């Protein structure tokens, strides 16, 4: 089985460049309705779709509603989605190919909670542009790594018949790539587990602090009532003593 692996590799590298071209300025700076969002995403990310999935939408209305329902995406305002919404959706699109919904939420929630909207000095747009810039700068390294792995796979199975070697080398290349994906996915999941634990620890600490504050307030209120009670009793005794003195 002869497959032109190098040609496919070059095709994927070209697609990587296309996907990385969605700059913040390419995203409409006006609020969009759902249909406009799905159309935009389809136009910009269509080149990243597998051939067998070419007829499917990149993102559907149901998907976007589910993302909002699962807190991956802040809710729309009057059924409209901002530029920041679309940036978050682009992140979700990349992550959903190898992360669970829960993991994506763990990763994105700190971002959307802190930097989504007009109140934060650092914006989602700033984060998106920085990530895109750094990813672009890392592209030559990624390309070199893909080509290096391909060259390593081509050196395998030197002593087998050519009709077997072609597929076995393809199998080697896919195994090498899969191992790389497997290890990186393990690392990502481990990091996300740590993020989740830290957030849980923080939430529990805040809960304990709130409970302690409420306890202190109750104790203060109790002491205040006791003071008021004593003051009333003293005032009552004083009035009684004055009557007796007369």
Tab-separated table of C-alpha atoms in Angstrom:
chain	number	residue	atom	x	y	z
A	1	UNK	CA	0.000	0.000	0.000
A	2	UNK	CA	1.681	3.184	-1.208
A	3	UNK	CA	0.522	6.472	0.310
A	4	UNK	CA	2.261	9.755	-0.363
A	5	UNK	CA	2.792	10.629	3.297
A	6	UNK	CA	5.090	13.554	2.579
A	7	UNK	CA	2.506	15.189	0.318
A	8	UNK	CA	-0.147	14.816	3.027
A	9	UNK	CA	2.294	16.242	5.587
A	10	UNK	CA	2.857	19.321	3.409
A	11	UNK	CA	-0.906	19.706	2.981
A	12	UNK	CA	-1.468	19.619	6.759
A	13	UNK	CA	1.320	22.142	7.365
A	14	UNK	CA	-0.344	24.500	4.870
A	15	UNK	CA	-3.691	24.031	6.648
A	16	UNK	CA	-2.034	24.835	9.968
A	17	UNK	CA	-0.976	28.166	8.536
A	18	UNK	CA	-4.547	28.865	7.380
A	19	UNK	CA	-6.062	28.059	10.770
A	20	UNK	CA	-3.588	30.339	12.528
A	21	UNK	CA	-4.615	33.289	10.341
A	22	UNK	CA	-7.838	34.092	12.218
A	23	UNK	CA	-6.645	37.303	13.821
A	24	UNK	CA	-8.771	39.350	16.179
A	25	UNK	CA	-9.285	41.947	13.443
A	26	UNK	CA	-10.728	39.249	11.176
A	27	UNK	CA	-13.567	38.730	13.649
A	28	UNK	CA	-16.468	41.186	13.218
A	29	UNK	CA	-16.450	43.869	15.889
A	30	UNK	CA	-20.233	43.839	16.029
A	31	UNK	CA	-22.554	41.493	17.880
A	32	UNK	CA	-23.786	38.588	15.766
A	33	UNK	CA	-26.834	36.365	15.856
A	34	UNK	CA	-26.391	32.595	16.100
A	35	UNK	CA	-26.713	31.986	12.339
A	36	UNK	CA	-24.065	34.613	11.637
A	37	UNK	CA	-21.721	33.019	14.183
A	38	UNK	CA	-22.038	29.523	12.690
A	39	UNK	CA	-21.524	30.937	9.183
A	40	UNK	CA	-18.391	32.830	10.238
A	41	UNK	CA	-16.898	29.790	11.988
A	42	UNK	CA	-17.668	27.593	8.995
A	43	UNK	CA	-15.990	29.985	6.571
A	44	UNK	CA	-12.859	30.471	8.662
A	45	UNK	CA	-12.281	26.902	9.891
A	46	UNK	CA	-13.566	24.810	6.992
A	47	UNK	CA	-10.017	23.990	5.831
A	48	UNK	CA	-9.321	22.173	9.116
A	49	UNK	CA	-12.172	19.703	8.637
A	50	UNK	CA	-11.525	16.110	7.638
A	51	UNK	CA	-12.681	15.204	4.116
A	52	UNK	CA	-15.355	12.797	5.312
A	53	UNK	CA	-16.808	15.546	7.491
A	54	UNK	CA	-16.852	18.216	4.799
A	55	UNK	CA	-20.653	18.349	4.682
A	56	UNK	CA	-21.013	18.871	8.431
A	57	UNK	CA	-21.097	22.257	10.096
A	58	UNK	CA	-18.032	23.325	12.076
A	59	UNK	CA	-20.296	24.389	14.933
A	60	UNK	CA	-24.052	23.957	15.182
A	61	UNK	CA	-26.628	25.898	17.166
A	62	UNK	CA	-27.031	22.902	19.463
A	63	UNK	CA	-23.281	22.780	20.129
A	64	UNK	CA	-23.104	26.474	20.981
A	65	UNK	CA	-26.150	26.240	23.256
A	66	UNK	CA	-24.561	23.270	25.028
A	67	UNK	CA	-21.313	25.199	25.512
A	68	UNK	CA	-23.242	28.031	27.140
A	69	UNK	CA	-25.256	25.551	29.220
A	70	UNK	CA	-22.025	23.916	30.464
A	71	UNK	CA	-20.448	27.320	31.266
A	72	UNK	CA	-17.788	27.023	28.560
A	73	UNK	CA	-19.188	30.137	26.939
A	74	UNK	CA	-20.679	33.191	28.672
A	75	UNK	CA	-24.355	33.622	27.762
A	76	UNK	CA	-25.211	35.853	24.781
A	77	UNK	CA	-26.640	39.303	25.322
A	78	UNK	CA	-30.109	39.598	23.811
A	79	UNK	CA	-29.359	36.512	21.671
A	80	UNK	CA	-26.252	38.178	20.207
A	81	UNK	CA	-22.619	37.083	20.439
A	82	UNK	CA	-19.693	39.480	20.712
A	83	UNK	CA	-16.194	39.259	19.254
A	84	UNK	CA	-15.054	37.835	22.596
A	85	UNK	CA	-17.687	35.094	22.377
A	86	UNK	CA	-16.294	34.053	19.001
A	87	UNK	CA	-12.717	33.987	20.320
A	88	UNK	CA	-13.817	31.673	23.127
A	89	UNK	CA	-15.630	29.498	20.566
A	90	UNK	CA	-12.432	29.232	18.516
A	91	UNK	CA	-10.569	28.016	21.595
A	92	UNK	CA	-13.365	25.511	22.264
A	93	UNK	CA	-13.186	24.290	18.665
A	94	UNK	CA	-9.484	23.491	19.011
A	95	UNK	CA	-9.777	21.906	22.445
A	96	UNK	CA	-12.819	19.716	21.775
A	97	UNK	CA	-10.863	17.415	19.454
A	98	UNK	CA	-8.861	16.021	22.374
A	99	UNK	CA	-10.385	17.288	25.648
A	100	UNK	CA	-13.658	16.507	27.387
A	101	UNK	CA	-16.276	19.190	27.986
A	102	UNK	CA	-15.387	19.158	31.694
A	103	UNK	CA	-11.687	19.639	30.952
A	104	UNK	CA	-12.404	22.489	28.551
A	105	UNK	CA	-14.516	24.120	31.238
A	106	UNK	CA	-11.719	23.707	33.785
A	107	UNK	CA	-9.316	25.387	31.369
A	108	UNK	CA	-11.537	28.206	30.108
A	109	UNK	CA	-13.548	29.152	33.191
A	110	UNK	CA	-10.702	31.106	34.860
A	111	UNK	CA	-10.244	32.999	31.580
A	112	UNK	CA	-13.890	33.876	30.998
A	113	UNK	CA	-14.493	34.680	34.673
A	114	UNK	CA	-11.572	37.101	34.922
A	115	UNK	CA	-11.132	38.609	31.468
A	116	UNK	CA	-14.452	38.430	29.596
A	117	UNK	CA	-16.263	41.743	29.213
A	118	UNK	CA	-15.383	45.397	29.665
A	119	UNK	CA	-14.565	45.421	33.375
A	120	UNK	CA	-11.154	43.741	33.119
A	121	UNK	CA	-8.072	45.711	32.095
A	122	UNK	CA	-6.653	42.632	30.351
A	123	UNK	CA	-9.155	41.485	27.721
A	124	UNK	CA	-9.944	38.198	26.007
A	125	UNK	CA	-8.765	39.911	22.818
A	126	UNK	CA	-5.324	40.532	24.352
A	127	UNK	CA	-5.042	36.891	25.435
A	128	UNK	CA	-6.228	35.592	22.060
A	129	UNK	CA	-3.747	37.747	20.146
A	130	UNK	CA	-0.852	36.782	22.433
A	131	UNK	CA	-1.597	33.064	22.072
A	132	UNK	CA	-1.937	33.388	18.306
A	133	UNK	CA	1.318	35.325	18.056
A	134	UNK	CA	3.274	32.784	20.099
A	135	UNK	CA	1.682	29.867	18.239
A	136	UNK	CA	2.781	31.434	14.970
A	137	UNK	CA	6.332	31.788	16.253
A	138	UNK	CA	6.316	28.123	17.318
A	139	UNK	CA	5.102	26.967	13.897
A	140	UNK	CA	8.587	26.435	12.378
A	141	UNK	CA	9.541	24.238	15.351
A	142	UNK	CA	6.353	22.219	14.962
A	143	UNK	CA	6.932	21.826	11.239
A	144	UNK	CA	10.533	20.714	11.847
A	145	UNK	CA	9.336	18.217	14.458
A	146	UNK	CA	6.734	16.743	12.093
A	147	UNK	CA	9.301	16.412	9.327
A	148	UNK	CA	11.903	14.966	11.692
A	149	UNK	CA	9.445	12.342	12.893
A	150	UNK	CA	8.594	11.520	9.282
A	151	UNK	CA	12.268	11.082	8.423
A	152	UNK	CA	12.720	8.807	11.458
A	153	UNK	CA	9.772	6.668	10.346
A	154	UNK	CA	11.192	6.423	6.830
A	155	UNK	CA	14.331	4.808	8.276
A	156	UNK	CA	12.392	1.919	9.796
A	157	UNK	CA	11.832	-1.532	8.257
A	158	UNK	CA	14.812	-1.384	5.952
A	159	UNK	CA	15.032	-5.169	5.667
A	160	UNK	CA	11.490	-5.994	4.586
A	161	UNK	CA	10.060	-6.203	1.049
A	162	UNK	CA	9.130	-2.832	-0.430
A	163	UNK	CA	5.442	-3.711	-0.705
A	164	UNK	CA	5.427	-4.274	3.070
A	165	UNK	CA	7.799	-1.443	3.973
A	166	UNK	CA	5.578	1.306	2.545
A	167	UNK	CA	2.695	0.584	4.892
A	168	UNK	CA	4.887	-0.370	7.848
A	169	UNK	CA	6.670	2.988	7.621
A	170	UNK	CA	3.326	4.753	7.467
A	171	UNK	CA	2.312	2.731	10.527
A	172	UNK	CA	5.563	3.773	12.239
A	173	UNK	CA	4.930	7.442	11.491
A	174	UNK	CA	1.398	7.284	12.882
A	175	UNK	CA	2.652	5.423	15.975
A	176	UNK	CA	5.361	8.037	16.584
A	177	UNK	CA	2.829	10.864	16.188
A	178	UNK	CA	0.315	9.049	18.386
A	179	UNK	CA	2.847	8.570	21.152
A	180	UNK	CA	3.611	12.296	21.015
A	181	UNK	CA	-0.112	13.098	21.219
A	182	UNK	CA	-0.596	10.553	24.018
A	183	UNK	CA	2.173	12.014	26.176
A	184	UNK	CA	1.092	15.623	25.577
A	185	UNK	CA	-2.528	14.737	26.318
A	186	UNK	CA	-1.430	13.098	29.578
A	187	UNK	CA	0.485	16.252	30.496
A	188	UNK	CA	-2.469	18.501	29.640
A	189	UNK	CA	-4.871	16.367	31.688
A	190	UNK	CA	-2.490	16.301	34.640
A	191	UNK	CA	-2.140	20.086	34.521
A	192	UNK	CA	-5.910	20.489	34.317
A	193	UNK	CA	-6.366	18.165	37.293
A	194	UNK	CA	-4.032	20.453	39.222
A	195	UNK	CA	-5.972	23.536	38.110
A	196	UNK	CA	-9.202	21.867	39.201
A	197	UNK	CA	-7.773	20.947	42.618
A	198	UNK	CA	-6.408	24.460	43.174
A	199	UNK	CA	-9.768	26.002	42.272
A	200	UNK	CA	-11.553	23.569	44.550
A	201	UNK	CA	-9.134	24.355	47.388
A	202	UNK	CA	-9.714	28.070	46.819
A	203	UNK	CA	-13.500	27.644	46.787
A	204	UNK	CA	-13.386	25.573	49.977
A	205	UNK	CA	-11.124	28.147	51.639
A	206	UNK	CA	-13.533	30.929	50.661
A	207	UNK	CA	-16.435	28.856	51.954
A	208	UNK	CA	-14.659	28.290	55.281
A	209	UNK	CA	-13.784	31.972	55.505
A	210	UNK	CA	-17.411	32.898	54.854
A	211	UNK	CA	-18.623	30.415	57.470
A	212	UNK	CA	-16.105	31.736	59.999
A	213	UNK	CA	-17.152	35.300	59.213
A	214	UNK	CA	-20.802	34.374	59.715
A	215	UNK	CA	-19.883	32.630	62.970
A	216	UNK	CA	-18.000	35.708	64.176
A	217	UNK	CA	-20.926	37.925	63.235
A	218	UNK	CA	-23.325	35.686	65.172
A	219	UNK	CA	-21.008	35.732	68.186
A	220	UNK	CA	-20.740	39.526	67.943
A	221	UNK	CA	-24.522	39.787	67.732
A	222	UNK	CA	-24.866	37.467	70.712
A	223	UNK	CA	-22.382	39.529	72.753
A	224	UNK	CA	-24.132	42.708	71.702
A	225	UNK	CA	-27.467	41.312	72.871
A	226	UNK	CA	-25.904	40.252	76.170
A	227	UNK	CA	-24.447	43.742	76.647
A	228	UNK	CA	-27.814	45.303	75.843
A	229	UNK	CA	-29.501	42.899	78.241
A	230	UNK	CA	-27.059	43.781	81.040
A	231	UNK	CA	-27.475	47.478	80.348
A	232	UNK	CA	-31.255	47.125	80.550
A	233	UNK	CA	-30.980	45.167	83.794
A	234	UNK	CA	-28.606	47.772	85.258
A	235	UNK	CA	-30.909	50.556	84.168
A	236	UNK	CA	-33.835	48.738	85.746
A	237	UNK	CA	-31.907	48.287	89.019
A	238	UNK	CA	-30.913	51.950	88.996
A	239	UNK	CA	-34.530	53.018	88.600
A	240	UNK	CA	-35.567	50.644	91.380
A	241	UNK	CA	-32.831	51.956	93.679
A	242	UNK	CA	-33.886	55.531	93.026
A	243	UNK	CA	-37.473	54.673	93.947
A	244	UNK	CA	-36.274	52.964	97.154
A	245	UNK	CA	-34.110	55.949	98.112
A	246	UNK	CA	-37.100	58.225	97.881
